[in-house]
CSV table of C-alpha atoms in Angstrom, one decimal:
chain,number,residue,atom,x,y,z
A,18,MET,CA,-5.0,-35.5,36.8
A,19,TYR,CA,-7.7,-38.0,35.4
A,20,THR,CA,-11.3,-37.8,37.3
A,21,HIS,CA,-13.3,-39.9,35.4
A,22,PHE,CA,-13.0,-43.4,32.8
A,23,LEU,CA,-14.4,-43.8,30.1
A,24,GLY,CA,-14.6,-47.5,28.7
A,25,VAL,CA,-15.7,-48.3,25.1
A,26,ASP,CA,-16.2,-51.8,23.7
A,27,VAL,CA,-17.0,-50.6,19.6
A,28,GLY,CA,-18.8,-52.6,17.9
A,29,LYS,CA,-19.5,-51.9,13.9
A,30,ASP,CA,-23.0,-50.7,14.8
A,31,THR,CA,-22.6,-49.8,17.8
A,32,LEU,CA,-20.2,-48.9,21.0
A,33,ASP,CA,-21.6,-50.3,24.5
A,34,VAL,CA,-19.8,-47.3,26.7
A,35,ALA,CA,-19.3,-47.2,30.2
A,36,LEU,CA,-18.1,-44.0,32.6
A,37,LEU,CA,-16.2,-44.1,36.2
A,38,SER,CA,-15.6,-42.4,38.9
A,39,ALA,CA,-12.3,-41.5,40.0
A,40,ASP,CA,-13.0,-44.0,43.1
A,41,HIS,CA,-14.5,-46.9,41.0
A,42,ARG,CA,-17.9,-46.2,41.2
A,43,LEU,CA,-20.3,-46.7,37.5
A,44,CYS,CA,-21.7,-43.4,36.9
A,45,ASP,CA,-22.9,-43.8,32.8
A,46,GLN,CA,-23.8,-47.4,31.3
A,47,GLN,CA,-25.3,-46.9,27.3
A,48,GLN,CA,-25.0,-48.1,24.1
A,49,LEU,CA,-25.0,-45.7,21.5
A,50,SER,CA,-24.5,-45.8,17.7
A,51,ASN,CA,-21.3,-45.4,16.2
A,52,GLU,CA,-22.0,-42.7,14.1
A,53,PRO,CA,-19.7,-39.4,15.5
A,54,ALA,CA,-22.6,-36.9,16.1
A,55,ALA,CA,-24.7,-39.5,18.3
A,56,ILE,CA,-21.1,-39.7,20.2
A,57,ARG,CA,-20.8,-35.8,21.1
A,58,GLN,CA,-23.9,-35.2,21.5
A,59,TRP,CA,-23.8,-38.8,24.7
A,60,VAL,CA,-20.6,-37.1,25.4
A,61,LYS,CA,-22.4,-33.3,26.1
A,62,ASP,CA,-25.3,-34.8,27.7
A,63,LEU,CA,-21.9,-35.9,30.8
A,64,VAL,CA,-21.0,-32.9,31.0
A,65,ARG,CA,-24.6,-31.4,32.0
A,66,ARG,CA,-25.4,-34.9,33.5
A,67,VAL,CA,-22.0,-35.8,35.3
A,68,PRO,CA,-21.4,-33.4,38.8
A,69,GLY,CA,-17.3,-32.7,37.9
A,70,PHE,CA,-16.8,-35.0,35.0
A,71,SER,CA,-14.9,-32.5,32.5
A,72,LEU,CA,-13.7,-33.2,29.5
A,73,ALA,CA,-10.2,-32.5,29.8
A,74,HIS,CA,-10.0,-35.0,33.5
A,75,CYS,CA,-12.1,-38.0,31.5
A,76,LEU,CA,-9.7,-40.3,29.9
A,77,VAL,CA,-11.0,-42.9,27.3
A,78,CYS,CA,-10.0,-46.1,26.7
A,79,LEU,CA,-11.1,-48.3,23.8
A,80,GLU,CA,-9.9,-51.3,21.8
A,81,HIS,CA,-7.7,-50.9,18.6
A,82,THR,CA,-10.5,-52.7,15.9
A,83,GLY,CA,-8.8,-50.8,12.7
A,84,LEU,CA,-11.9,-49.2,10.8
A,85,TYR,CA,-14.5,-49.4,13.5
A,86,ASN,CA,-12.7,-47.3,15.4
A,87,ARG,CA,-12.5,-44.0,12.9
A,88,PRO,CA,-16.0,-42.6,14.2
A,89,LEU,CA,-15.3,-42.5,17.6
A,90,LEU,CA,-11.4,-41.0,17.9
A,91,ALA,CA,-13.3,-38.8,14.5
A,92,ALA,CA,-15.7,-37.8,17.5
A,93,LEU,CA,-13.0,-37.8,21.3
A,94,GLN,CA,-9.9,-35.6,18.6
A,95,ALA,CA,-12.4,-33.1,17.6
A,96,LEU,CA,-13.7,-32.4,21.9
A,97,ALA,CA,-10.3,-32.9,22.5
A,98,VAL,CA,-10.3,-35.9,25.9
A,99,PRO,CA,-7.5,-38.0,26.1
A,100,VAL,CA,-7.1,-41.4,24.6
A,101,ARG,CA,-6.2,-44.4,24.7
A,102,VAL,CA,-6.2,-47.0,22.5
A,103,GLU,CA,-4.9,-50.8,23.2
A,104,ARG,CA,-4.0,-54.5,21.9
A,105,ALA,CA,-6.7,-56.7,22.1
A,106,ALA,CA,-3.9,-59.1,23.6
A,107,HIS,CA,-3.1,-56.2,25.8
A,108,LEU,CA,-6.7,-55.8,27.5
A,109,LYS,CA,-7.3,-58.8,27.8
A,110,ALA,CA,-3.8,-59.8,30.2
A,111,CYS,CA,-5.7,-56.4,32.5
A,112,MET,CA,-8.7,-58.0,33.0
A,113,GLY,CA,-7.2,-61.2,34.5
A,114,LEU,CA,-9.1,-63.9,34.7
A,115,VAL,CA,-13.1,-63.8,33.9
A,116,ARG,CA,-16.4,-65.8,33.1
A,117,GLY,CA,-18.4,-64.6,30.8
A,118,LYS,CA,-18.5,-61.7,28.3
A,119,THR,CA,-21.2,-59.2,27.6
A,120,ASP,CA,-20.8,-55.7,25.1
A,121,LYS,CA,-22.4,-54.4,27.9
A,122,VAL,CA,-19.7,-56.0,30.5
A,123,ASP,CA,-16.6,-55.6,28.5
A,124,ALA,CA,-17.0,-51.6,28.8
A,125,GLU,CA,-17.0,-51.6,32.0
A,126,ARG,CA,-14.6,-53.6,32.4
A,127,ILE,CA,-11.9,-51.4,30.2
A,128,ALA,CA,-13.2,-49.0,31.8
A,129,ARG,CA,-11.3,-50.4,35.8
A,130,CYS,CA,-8.2,-51.6,32.8
A,131,ALA,CA,-8.3,-47.7,31.8
A,132,ALA,CA,-8.2,-46.9,35.8
A,133,ARG,CA,-5.6,-49.6,37.2
A,134,TYR,CA,-3.6,-48.8,35.0
A,135,ARG,CA,-3.6,-45.4,35.0
A,136,ASP,CA,-0.1,-43.7,35.9
A,137,GLN,CA,1.0,-46.1,32.5
A,138,ALA,CA,-1.6,-44.1,30.2
A,139,LYS,CA,0.2,-44.3,26.5
A,140,LEU,CA,-2.0,-41.5,24.7
A,141,TRP,CA,-2.7,-42.2,21.3
A,142,GLN,CA,-1.4,-39.2,19.1
A,143,PRO,CA,-3.4,-39.3,15.6
A,144,ALA,CA,-1.7,-39.8,12.3
A,145,ARG,CA,-1.5,-37.4,9.7
A,146,PRO,CA,-4.0,-38.0,6.9
A,147,VAL,CA,-1.0,-38.8,4.7
A,148,LEU,CA,0.3,-41.6,7.3
A,149,ALA,CA,-3.5,-43.0,7.2
A,150,GLU,CA,-3.6,-43.0,3.5
A,151,LEU,CA,0.4,-45.1,3.6
A,152,ASP,CA,-1.9,-47.8,6.2
A,153,ARG,CA,-4.4,-47.9,3.9
A,154,LEU,CA,-2.2,-48.7,0.8
A,155,LEU,CA,0.2,-51.2,2.3
A,156,ALA,CA,-3.1,-53.1,3.8
A,157,ARG,CA,-5.1,-53.6,0.2
A,158,ARG,CA,-1.2,-54.4,-1.4
A,159,SER,CA,-1.1,-57.1,1.7
A,160,ARG,CA,-4.9,-58.3,0.7
A,161,LEU,CA,-3.6,-58.9,-2.9
A,162,VAL,CA,-0.3,-61.2,-2.1
A,163,LYS,CA,-2.3,-63.0,0.3
A,164,VAL,CA,-4.8,-63.3,-3.3
A,165,ILE,CA,-2.2,-63.6,-5.1
A,166,ARG,CA,0.2,-66.5,-3.1
A,167,MET,CA,-3.6,-68.3,-2.7
A,168,LEU,CA,-3.5,-68.9,-6.0
A,169,GLN,CA,-0.2,-70.0,-6.5
A,170,THR,CA,0.7,-72.1,-4.0
A,171,PRO,CA,-1.2,-75.4,-5.4
A,172,LEU,CA,0.5,-74.7,-9.1
A,173,SER,CA,3.8,-74.8,-7.7
A,174,GLY,CA,2.6,-77.5,-5.0
A,175,SER,CA,0.8,-79.6,-8.0
A,176,GLN,CA,3.6,-80.0,-10.3
A,177,GLY,CA,4.7,-83.4,-10.2
A,178,PHE,CA,1.1,-84.8,-9.4
A,179,PHE,CA,-0.6,-83.8,-12.8
A,180,SER,CA,0.2,-84.9,-16.1
A,181,ALA,CA,1.6,-81.9,-18.5
A,182,THR,CA,-1.2,-80.8,-19.5
A,183,GLU,CA,-3.5,-81.4,-16.6
A,184,GLN,CA,-0.4,-79.0,-14.8
A,185,ARG,CA,-1.2,-76.5,-18.5
A,186,ALA,CA,-4.7,-76.3,-17.9
A,187,GLU,CA,-4.3,-75.3,-14.1
A,188,GLU,CA,-1.9,-72.5,-14.9
A,189,ARG,CA,-3.9,-71.6,-18.0
A,190,GLY,CA,-6.5,-71.1,-15.8
A,191,SER,CA,-5.7,-69.1,-13.3
A,192,ALA,CA,-2.7,-66.8,-15.8
A,193,ALA,CA,-5.4,-64.2,-16.2
A,194,ALA,CA,-6.2,-63.5,-12.5
A,195,LEU,CA,-2.8,-63.7,-11.7
A,196,ALA,CA,-1.6,-61.2,-14.0
A,197,ALA,CA,-4.5,-59.1,-13.1
A,198,LEU,CA,-3.1,-59.0,-9.6
A,199,ARG,CA,0.9,-58.9,-10.7
A,200,ALA,CA,-0.5,-55.5,-11.9
A,201,ASP,CA,-2.7,-54.0,-9.1
A,202,VAL,CA,-0.1,-54.9,-6.4
A,203,GLN,CA,2.1,-53.0,-9.0
A,204,ALA,CA,-0.1,-50.2,-8.7
A,205,VAL,CA,-0.3,-50.2,-4.9
A,206,GLU,CA,3.4,-49.7,-5.3
A,207,ARG,CA,3.9,-47.0,-7.4
A,208,ALA,CA,0.9,-45.0,-5.1
A,209,VAL,CA,3.1,-45.7,-2.3
A,210,LYS,CA,6.0,-44.8,-3.3
A,211,ALA,CA,4.3,-41.2,-4.7
A,212,LEU,CA,2.9,-40.6,-2.1
A,213,LEU,CA,6.7,-41.1,0.0
A,214,ARG,CA,8.3,-39.4,-3.0
A,215,ASP,CA,5.5,-36.1,-1.9
A,216,ASP,CA,5.9,-35.5,1.2
A,217,PRO,CA,8.9,-33.9,2.5
A,218,ALA,CA,9.3,-35.2,5.6
A,219,LEU,CA,8.3,-38.6,4.7
A,220,ALA,CA,10.6,-39.0,1.4
A,221,HIS,CA,13.8,-37.5,4.2
A,222,LEU,CA,12.6,-40.8,6.8
A,223,TYR,CA,12.4,-42.9,3.8
A,224,GLU,CA,15.8,-41.7,3.0
A,225,ARG,CA,17.2,-42.8,6.0
A,226,LEU,CA,15.4,-46.1,6.3
A,227,GLY,CA,15.8,-47.3,2.3
A,228,SER,CA,20.1,-46.5,3.0
A,229,VAL,CA,19.5,-50.2,5.5
A,230,PRO,CA,20.8,-52.8,3.9
A,231,GLY,CA,18.0,-55.7,3.2
A,232,ILE,CA,15.3,-52.0,3.7
A,233,GLY,CA,13.1,-51.6,1.0
A,234,LEU,CA,9.5,-50.2,-0.2
A,235,VAL,CA,6.9,-51.9,1.6
A,236,THR,CA,9.4,-52.5,4.4
A,237,ALA,CA,10.4,-48.8,4.8
A,238,ALA,CA,6.5,-47.8,4.4
A,239,GLU,CA,5.2,-50.4,7.3
A,240,VAL,CA,8.1,-49.2,9.7
A,241,LEU,CA,7.4,-45.2,9.0
A,242,VAL,CA,3.1,-46.1,9.5
A,243,THR,CA,3.3,-48.7,12.9
A,244,THR,CA,6.1,-46.0,14.1
A,245,ASN,CA,3.8,-43.4,13.1
A,246,GLU,CA,6.8,-41.4,12.0
A,247,PHE,CA,8.9,-42.2,15.0
A,248,MET,CA,7.5,-40.5,17.2
A,249,THR,CA,4.9,-42.9,19.4
A,250,SER,CA,8.1,-45.2,19.5
A,251,ALA,CA,11.5,-44.1,19.9
A,252,ASP,CA,13.1,-47.4,21.5
A,253,PRO,CA,14.4,-49.9,19.0
A,254,LYS,CA,14.2,-51.8,22.1
A,255,GLN,CA,10.4,-52.0,22.1
A,256,TYR,CA,10.0,-52.0,18.5
A,257,ALA,CA,12.3,-55.1,18.7
A,258,CYS,CA,9.8,-56.7,21.1
A,259,TYR,CA,6.4,-55.3,18.7
A,260,ALA,CA,7.8,-56.4,16.0
A,261,GLY,CA,8.4,-60.4,17.7
A,262,VAL,CA,12.4,-60.7,17.1
A,263,VAL,CA,13.5,-60.7,20.4
A,264,PRO,CA,14.1,-63.8,22.3
A,265,PHE,CA,12.6,-64.7,26.3
A,266,GLU,CA,13.4,-67.0,28.6
A,267,HIS,CA,11.1,-68.9,29.7
A,268,SER,CA,12.5,-70.7,32.9
A,269,SER,CA,10.9,-71.5,37.0
A,270,GLY,CA,12.5,-73.8,39.6
A,271,GLN,CA,14.5,-76.6,38.2
A,272,ARG,CA,13.0,-75.6,33.9
A,273,ARG,CA,14.9,-74.3,32.4
A,274,GLY,CA,13.9,-73.6,28.9
A,275,ARG,CA,15.1,-72.8,25.8
A,276,PRO,CA,14.6,-69.0,25.0
A,277,ARG,CA,11.9,-68.0,22.4
A,278,VAL,CA,10.7,-65.6,20.7
A,279,SER,CA,6.3,-64.2,21.2
A,280,HIS,CA,4.1,-64.8,19.5
A,281,GLN,CA,1.9,-61.8,20.1
A,282,ALA,CA,4.4,-59.5,18.0
A,283,ASN,CA,3.2,-57.8,14.7
A,284,LYS,CA,3.5,-60.4,12.2
A,285,ARG,CA,3.3,-58.6,8.8
A,286,VAL,CA,6.2,-56.0,9.8
A,287,LYS,CA,7.7,-59.2,11.3
A,288,MET,CA,7.0,-60.9,7.9
A,289,LEU,CA,8.6,-57.9,6.5
A,290,LEU,CA,12.0,-58.0,8.5
A,291,HIS,CA,12.5,-61.4,8.3
A,292,LEU,CA,12.6,-61.0,4.1
A,293,ALA,CA,15.2,-57.7,4.6
A,294,ALA,CA,17.1,-60.4,6.7
A,295,LEU,CA,17.3,-62.8,3.8
A,296,ALA,CA,18.9,-60.2,1.5
A,297,ALA,CA,20.9,-58.3,3.9
A,298,VAL,CA,22.9,-61.9,4.8
A,299,ARG,CA,23.4,-62.3,0.9
A,300,HIS,CA,23.9,-58.5,-0.1
A,301,CYS,CA,26.1,-57.1,2.8
A,302,PRO,CA,29.5,-57.8,4.2
A,303,ALA,CA,29.4,-56.9,7.3
A,304,LEU,CA,25.7,-59.3,7.9
A,305,LYS,CA,26.5,-61.7,5.8
A,306,ALA,CA,30.3,-62.5,7.0
A,307,HIS,CA,28.2,-62.1,11.1
A,308,TYR,CA,25.9,-65.1,9.1
A,309,GLU,CA,28.2,-67.5,8.4
A,310,ARG,CA,30.7,-67.0,11.3
A,311,LYS,CA,28.0,-67.7,14.3
A,312,VAL,CA,26.7,-70.6,11.7
A,313,ALA,CA,30.5,-71.8,11.4
A,314,GLU,CA,30.1,-71.5,15.2
A,315,GLY,CA,26.5,-74.3,15.4
A,316,LYS,CA,24.2,-70.9,15.7
A,317,ASN,CA,21.4,-72.8,14.2
A,318,LYS,CA,20.5,-70.8,10.8
A,319,MET,CA,16.8,-69.0,12.4
A,320,LEU,CA,18.2,-68.1,15.3
A,321,VAL,CA,21.3,-65.8,13.3
A,322,LEU,CA,18.2,-64.4,11.0
A,323,ASN,CA,16.4,-63.5,14.2
A,324,ASN,CA,19.1,-62.0,15.8
A,325,VAL,CA,19.8,-60.6,12.0
A,326,ARG,CA,15.8,-58.8,12.6
A,327,ASN,CA,16.9,-57.5,15.7
A,328,LYS,CA,19.9,-55.4,14.4
A,329,LEU,CA,18.2,-53.8,11.4
A,330,VAL,CA,15.6,-52.2,13.8
A,331,HIS,CA,18.6,-50.7,15.7
A,332,TYR,CA,20.1,-49.5,12.3
A,333,LEU,CA,16.7,-47.9,11.0
A,334,PHE,CA,16.6,-46.5,14.8
A,335,ALA,CA,20.0,-45.2,14.5
A,336,CYS,CA,19.7,-44.2,11.4
A,337,VAL,CA,16.0,-41.8,11.8
A,338,GLN,CA,17.8,-40.7,15.6
A,339,LYS,CA,21.5,-39.6,14.4
A,340,ASP,CA,20.0,-38.4,11.1
A,341,ARG,CA,22.1,-40.4,8.6
A,342,ASN,CA,22.2,-42.7,6.1
A,343,TYR,CA,23.6,-46.2,6.8
A,344,ASP,CA,27.1,-46.2,6.2
A,345,LYS,CA,28.4,-49.6,5.1
A,346,THR,CA,32.1,-49.3,6.5
A,347,TYR,CA,31.4,-47.9,9.4
A,348,ALA,CA,30.7,-51.0,11.6
A,349,LEU,CA,33.7,-52.9,9.2
A,350,ALA,CA,35.2,-49.9,11.1
A,351,LEU,CA,34.1,-50.8,14.0
A,352,ALA,CA,34.9,-54.8,14.4
């Protein structure tokens, strides 16, 4: 269905673009300003200059770079152009073994990846504005928590090495900053809760997700953002891989490696699921019994916790897909 493939290497100020035809012939290559007006003008010029070029039959592929993608995605959405947004690791793997790197060359390589794997294209779907605002709030909270950890860790790690007077001086020196940062975190969490409460669709989904043991406000909101309200991700197994909680076997010939989780994952989602699993094995009778039974069998504790993380992902998707809250007696009755 695609007659042309457009690869875009996104930078803060500029966009390097390369247009390929269906037979992998380079039709056009430019460097544009990363502004919606410049992008729209260039696309309109393509329609006039390139024979057979049609916006509806051109697949645009670009790397996910966060904020820098916004002008381009807004312009392409207004023009109703099919867009594929890929992770950097995925594009790097698709390119194979390469030597040298420039933005101009990368744009052409991205276009060739889009043409080669056209049958596997998962088109980008824009999130609702409320979900984009929720994403910004979660990112802000993540930065604040990181700074708190940077200030707090040296204070707790220095106990026993400083004298009591020195320890109190260090704690007083960071007390005001820590108090302000914690207040900011609480303000962000109140804003997140208000967004989830005021939007009917998000409120309904949050009720389902929040019923799962160990799942709190931040974890539920992060799942809603990363699944685009469960519209772009409907398979719990795929999401478990995305979250890095699925072990993969590594074996070759006589070598039999122990299955391990992949490092190619969303580390923030993985961390939140880990905290949720720790809470679940303490407060959920079914998961606590499962954890204690597996540990008693000699299983590694982290292995069992990872298994609980995987279970939580499946519980979340089951609650949303069946449109019902988590039933604490269901697992016990099944057992």
